[in-house]
Short mmCIF file of N, CA, C and O in Angstrom, two decimals:
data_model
loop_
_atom_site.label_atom_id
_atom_site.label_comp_id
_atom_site.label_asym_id
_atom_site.label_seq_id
_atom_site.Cartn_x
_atom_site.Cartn_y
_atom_site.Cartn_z
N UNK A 12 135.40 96.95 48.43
CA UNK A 12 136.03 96.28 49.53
C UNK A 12 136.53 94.91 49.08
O UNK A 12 135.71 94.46 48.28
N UNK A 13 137.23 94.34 49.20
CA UNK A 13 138.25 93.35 49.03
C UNK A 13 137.74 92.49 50.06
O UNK A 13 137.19 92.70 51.14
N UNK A 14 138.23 91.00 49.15
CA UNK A 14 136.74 89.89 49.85
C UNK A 14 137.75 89.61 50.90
O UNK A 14 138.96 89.50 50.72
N UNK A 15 137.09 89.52 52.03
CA UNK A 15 137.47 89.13 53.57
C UNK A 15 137.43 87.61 53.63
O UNK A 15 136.35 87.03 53.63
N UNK A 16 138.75 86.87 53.67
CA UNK A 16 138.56 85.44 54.21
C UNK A 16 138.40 84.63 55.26
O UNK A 16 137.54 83.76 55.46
N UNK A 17 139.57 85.11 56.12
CA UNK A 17 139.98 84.42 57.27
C UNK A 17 138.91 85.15 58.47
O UNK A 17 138.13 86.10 58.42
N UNK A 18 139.29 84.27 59.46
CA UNK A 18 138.26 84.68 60.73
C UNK A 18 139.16 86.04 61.12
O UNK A 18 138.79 87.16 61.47
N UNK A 19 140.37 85.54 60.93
CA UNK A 19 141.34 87.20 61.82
C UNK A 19 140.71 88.33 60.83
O UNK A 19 140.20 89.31 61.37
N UNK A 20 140.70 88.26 59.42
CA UNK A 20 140.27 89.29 58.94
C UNK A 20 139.26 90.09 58.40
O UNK A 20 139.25 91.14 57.76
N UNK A 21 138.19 89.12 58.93
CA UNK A 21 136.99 89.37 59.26
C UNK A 21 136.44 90.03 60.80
O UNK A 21 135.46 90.68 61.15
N UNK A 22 137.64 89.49 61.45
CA UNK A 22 137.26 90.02 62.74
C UNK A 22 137.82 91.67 63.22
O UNK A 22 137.38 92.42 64.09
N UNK A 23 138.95 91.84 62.27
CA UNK A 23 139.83 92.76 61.91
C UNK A 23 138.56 94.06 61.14
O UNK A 23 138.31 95.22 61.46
N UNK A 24 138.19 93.45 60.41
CA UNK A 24 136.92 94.06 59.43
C UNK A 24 136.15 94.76 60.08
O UNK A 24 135.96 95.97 59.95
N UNK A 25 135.59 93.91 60.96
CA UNK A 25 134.44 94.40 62.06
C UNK A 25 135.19 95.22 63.58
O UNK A 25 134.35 95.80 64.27
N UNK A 26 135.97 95.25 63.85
CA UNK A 26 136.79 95.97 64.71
C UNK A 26 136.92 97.32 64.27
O UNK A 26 136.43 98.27 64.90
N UNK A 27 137.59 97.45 63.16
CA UNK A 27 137.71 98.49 62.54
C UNK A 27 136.10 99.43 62.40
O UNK A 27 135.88 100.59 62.74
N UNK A 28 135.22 98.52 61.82
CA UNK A 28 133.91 99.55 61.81
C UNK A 28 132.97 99.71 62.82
O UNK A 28 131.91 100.31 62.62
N UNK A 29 133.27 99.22 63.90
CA UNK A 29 133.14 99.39 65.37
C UNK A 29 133.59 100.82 65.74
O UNK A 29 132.93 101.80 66.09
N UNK A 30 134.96 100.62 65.55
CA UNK A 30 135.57 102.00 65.66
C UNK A 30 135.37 103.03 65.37
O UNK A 30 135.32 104.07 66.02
N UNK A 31 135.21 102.74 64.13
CA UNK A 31 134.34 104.27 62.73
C UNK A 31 133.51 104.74 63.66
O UNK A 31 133.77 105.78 64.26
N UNK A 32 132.30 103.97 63.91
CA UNK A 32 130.90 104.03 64.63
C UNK A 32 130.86 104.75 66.07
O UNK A 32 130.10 105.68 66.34
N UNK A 33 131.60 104.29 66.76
CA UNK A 33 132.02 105.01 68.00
C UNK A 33 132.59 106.58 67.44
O UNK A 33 131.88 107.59 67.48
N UNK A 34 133.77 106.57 66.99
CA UNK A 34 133.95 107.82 66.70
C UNK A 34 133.24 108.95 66.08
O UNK A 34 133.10 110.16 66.28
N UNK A 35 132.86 108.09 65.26
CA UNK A 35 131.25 109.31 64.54
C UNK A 35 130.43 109.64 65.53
O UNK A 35 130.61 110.76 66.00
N UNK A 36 129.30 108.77 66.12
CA UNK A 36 128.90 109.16 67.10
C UNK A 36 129.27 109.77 68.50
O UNK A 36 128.44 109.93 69.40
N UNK A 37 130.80 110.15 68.59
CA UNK A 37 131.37 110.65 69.44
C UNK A 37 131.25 110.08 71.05
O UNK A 37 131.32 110.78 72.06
N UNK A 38 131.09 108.82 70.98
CA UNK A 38 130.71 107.78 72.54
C UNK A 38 132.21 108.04 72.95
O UNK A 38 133.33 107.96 72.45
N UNK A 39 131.62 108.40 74.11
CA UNK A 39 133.35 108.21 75.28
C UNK A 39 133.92 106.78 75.35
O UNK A 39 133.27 105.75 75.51
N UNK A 40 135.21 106.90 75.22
CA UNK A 40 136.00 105.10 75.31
C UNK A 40 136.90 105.39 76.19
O UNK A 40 138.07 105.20 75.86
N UNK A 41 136.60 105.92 77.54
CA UNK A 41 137.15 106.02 79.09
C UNK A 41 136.21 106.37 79.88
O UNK A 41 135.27 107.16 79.82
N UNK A 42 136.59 105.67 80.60
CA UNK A 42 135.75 105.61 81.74
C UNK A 42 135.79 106.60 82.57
O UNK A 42 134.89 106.93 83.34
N UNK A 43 137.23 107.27 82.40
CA UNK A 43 136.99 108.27 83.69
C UNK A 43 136.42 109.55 82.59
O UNK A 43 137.11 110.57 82.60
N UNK A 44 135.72 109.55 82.04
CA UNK A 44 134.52 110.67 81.12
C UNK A 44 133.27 110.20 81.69
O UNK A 44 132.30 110.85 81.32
N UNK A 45 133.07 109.42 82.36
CA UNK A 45 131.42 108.64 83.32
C UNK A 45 132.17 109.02 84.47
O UNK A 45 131.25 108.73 85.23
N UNK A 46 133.10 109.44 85.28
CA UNK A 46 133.46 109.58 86.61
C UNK A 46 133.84 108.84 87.16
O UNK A 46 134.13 109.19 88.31
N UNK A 47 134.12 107.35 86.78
CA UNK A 47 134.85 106.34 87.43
C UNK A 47 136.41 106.14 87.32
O UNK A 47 136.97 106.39 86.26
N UNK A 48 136.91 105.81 88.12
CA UNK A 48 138.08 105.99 88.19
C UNK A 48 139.16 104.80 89.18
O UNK A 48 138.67 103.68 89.31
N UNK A 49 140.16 104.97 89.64
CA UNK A 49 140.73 103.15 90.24
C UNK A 49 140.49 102.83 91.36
O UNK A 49 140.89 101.78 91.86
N UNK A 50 139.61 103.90 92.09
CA UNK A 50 139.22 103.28 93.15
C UNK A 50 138.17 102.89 93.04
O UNK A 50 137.53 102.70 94.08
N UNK A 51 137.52 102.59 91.64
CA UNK A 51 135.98 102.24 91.55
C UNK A 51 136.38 100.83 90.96
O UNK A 51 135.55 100.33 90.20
N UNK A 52 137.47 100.17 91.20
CA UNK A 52 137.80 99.09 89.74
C UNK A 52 137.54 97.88 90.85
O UNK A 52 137.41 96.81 90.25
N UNK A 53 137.42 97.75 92.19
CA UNK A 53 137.55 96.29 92.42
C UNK A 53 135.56 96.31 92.54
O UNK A 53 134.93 95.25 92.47
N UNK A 54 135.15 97.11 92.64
CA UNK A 54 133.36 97.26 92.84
C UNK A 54 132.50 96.85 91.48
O UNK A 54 131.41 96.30 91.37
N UNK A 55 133.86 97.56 90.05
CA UNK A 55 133.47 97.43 88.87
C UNK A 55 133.93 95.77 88.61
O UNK A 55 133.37 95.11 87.73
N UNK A 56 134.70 95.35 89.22
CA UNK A 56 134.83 93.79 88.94
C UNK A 56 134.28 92.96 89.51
O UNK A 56 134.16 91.88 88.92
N UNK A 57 133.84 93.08 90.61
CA UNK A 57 132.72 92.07 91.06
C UNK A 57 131.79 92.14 90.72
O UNK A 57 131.24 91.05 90.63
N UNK A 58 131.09 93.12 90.37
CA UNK A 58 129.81 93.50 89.65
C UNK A 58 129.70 93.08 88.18
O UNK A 58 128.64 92.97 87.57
N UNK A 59 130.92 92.84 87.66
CA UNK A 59 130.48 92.48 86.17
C UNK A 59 131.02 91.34 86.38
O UNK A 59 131.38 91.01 85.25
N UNK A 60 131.43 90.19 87.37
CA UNK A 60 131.66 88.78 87.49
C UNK A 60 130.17 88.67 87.86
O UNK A 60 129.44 88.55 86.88
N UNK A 61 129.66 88.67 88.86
CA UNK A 61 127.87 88.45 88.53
C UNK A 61 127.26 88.59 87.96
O UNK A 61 126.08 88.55 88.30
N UNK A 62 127.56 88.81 86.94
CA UNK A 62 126.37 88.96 85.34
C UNK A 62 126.96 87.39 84.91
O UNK A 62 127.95 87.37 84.18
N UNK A 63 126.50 86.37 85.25
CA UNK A 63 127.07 85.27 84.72
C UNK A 63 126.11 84.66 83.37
O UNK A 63 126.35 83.64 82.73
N UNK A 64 124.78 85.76 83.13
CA UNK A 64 124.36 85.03 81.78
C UNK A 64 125.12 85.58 81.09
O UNK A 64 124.58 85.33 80.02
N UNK A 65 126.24 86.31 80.76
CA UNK A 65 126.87 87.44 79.84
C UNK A 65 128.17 85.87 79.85
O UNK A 65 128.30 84.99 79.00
N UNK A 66 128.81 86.05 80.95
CA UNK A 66 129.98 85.15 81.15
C UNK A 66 129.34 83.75 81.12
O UNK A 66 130.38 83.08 81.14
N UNK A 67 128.82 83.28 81.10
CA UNK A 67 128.77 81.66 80.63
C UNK A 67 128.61 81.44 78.99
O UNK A 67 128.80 80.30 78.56
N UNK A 68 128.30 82.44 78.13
CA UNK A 68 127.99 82.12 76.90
C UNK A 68 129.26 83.09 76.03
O UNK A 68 128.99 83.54 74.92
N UNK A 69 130.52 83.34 76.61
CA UNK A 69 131.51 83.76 76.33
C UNK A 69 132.25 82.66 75.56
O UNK A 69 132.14 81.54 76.04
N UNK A 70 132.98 82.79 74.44
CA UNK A 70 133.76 81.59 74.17
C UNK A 70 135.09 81.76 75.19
O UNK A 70 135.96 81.23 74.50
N UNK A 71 135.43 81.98 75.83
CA UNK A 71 136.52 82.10 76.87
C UNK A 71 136.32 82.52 78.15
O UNK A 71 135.60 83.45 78.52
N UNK A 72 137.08 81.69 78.90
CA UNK A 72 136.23 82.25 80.07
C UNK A 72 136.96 83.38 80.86
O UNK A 72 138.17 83.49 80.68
N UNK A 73 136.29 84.29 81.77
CA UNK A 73 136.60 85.59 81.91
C UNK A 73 137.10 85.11 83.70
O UNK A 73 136.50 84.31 84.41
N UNK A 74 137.88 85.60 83.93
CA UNK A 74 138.67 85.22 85.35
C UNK A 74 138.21 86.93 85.84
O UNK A 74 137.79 87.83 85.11
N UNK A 75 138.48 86.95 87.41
CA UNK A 75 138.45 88.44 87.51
C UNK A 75 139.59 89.43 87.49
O UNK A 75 139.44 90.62 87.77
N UNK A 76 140.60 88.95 87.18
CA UNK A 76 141.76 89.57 86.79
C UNK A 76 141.94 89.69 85.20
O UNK A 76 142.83 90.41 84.75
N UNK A 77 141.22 89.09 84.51
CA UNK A 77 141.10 89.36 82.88
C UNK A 77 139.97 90.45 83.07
O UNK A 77 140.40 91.50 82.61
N UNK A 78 138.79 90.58 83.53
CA UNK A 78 137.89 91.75 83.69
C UNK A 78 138.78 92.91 84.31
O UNK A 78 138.95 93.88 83.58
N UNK A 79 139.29 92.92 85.40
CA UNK A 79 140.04 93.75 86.10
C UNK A 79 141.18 94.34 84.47
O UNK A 79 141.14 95.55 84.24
N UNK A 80 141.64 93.87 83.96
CA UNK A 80 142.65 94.43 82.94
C UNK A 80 142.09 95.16 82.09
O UNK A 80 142.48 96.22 81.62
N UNK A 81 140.34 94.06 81.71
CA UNK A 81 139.36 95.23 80.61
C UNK A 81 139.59 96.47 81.29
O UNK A 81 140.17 97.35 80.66
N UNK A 82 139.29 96.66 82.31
CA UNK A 82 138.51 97.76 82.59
C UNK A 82 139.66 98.69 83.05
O UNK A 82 139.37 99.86 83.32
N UNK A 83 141.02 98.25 83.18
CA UNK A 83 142.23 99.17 83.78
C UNK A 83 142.73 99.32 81.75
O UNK A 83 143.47 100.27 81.50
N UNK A 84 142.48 98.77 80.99
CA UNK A 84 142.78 99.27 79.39
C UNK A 84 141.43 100.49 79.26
O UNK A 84 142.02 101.39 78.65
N UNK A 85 140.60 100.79 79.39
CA UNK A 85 139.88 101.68 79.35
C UNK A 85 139.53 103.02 80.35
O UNK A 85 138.67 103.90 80.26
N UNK A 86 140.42 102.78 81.18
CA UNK A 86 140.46 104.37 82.30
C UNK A 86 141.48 105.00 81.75
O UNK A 86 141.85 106.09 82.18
#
């Protein structure tokens, strides 16, 4: 492997074997494979805006329309 410098390509690095990992282990990456679906998305966004020990130690902060987009990129 070829030495990794920068933060992008280190972060690039680890993205990628994230991916591997999921796919090997065959984990679902949609949501509607758990049964949720867009009428479950404004219940799924308030619910993960109250987890605020998760969201205060974020380096960015998470609005509920940036959660709302996670979770409409993964159905």
């Amino acid at each position: 492997m070829a030495k990794l410098n920068t933060t992008r390509e280190k972060s690039e690095w680890m993205i990628s074997r994230m991916e591997e990992i999921v796919r090997h282990l065959e984990i679902p990456t949609s949501l509607k494979m758990y049964g949720i679906d867009r009428q479950d998305l404004n219940d799924l966004v308030a619910a993960g805006m109250d987890v605020q020990r998760l969201l205060i130690n974020n380096v960015r902060e998470v609005t509920p329309e940036d959660a709302k987009n996670i979770y409409l990129s993964i159905m």
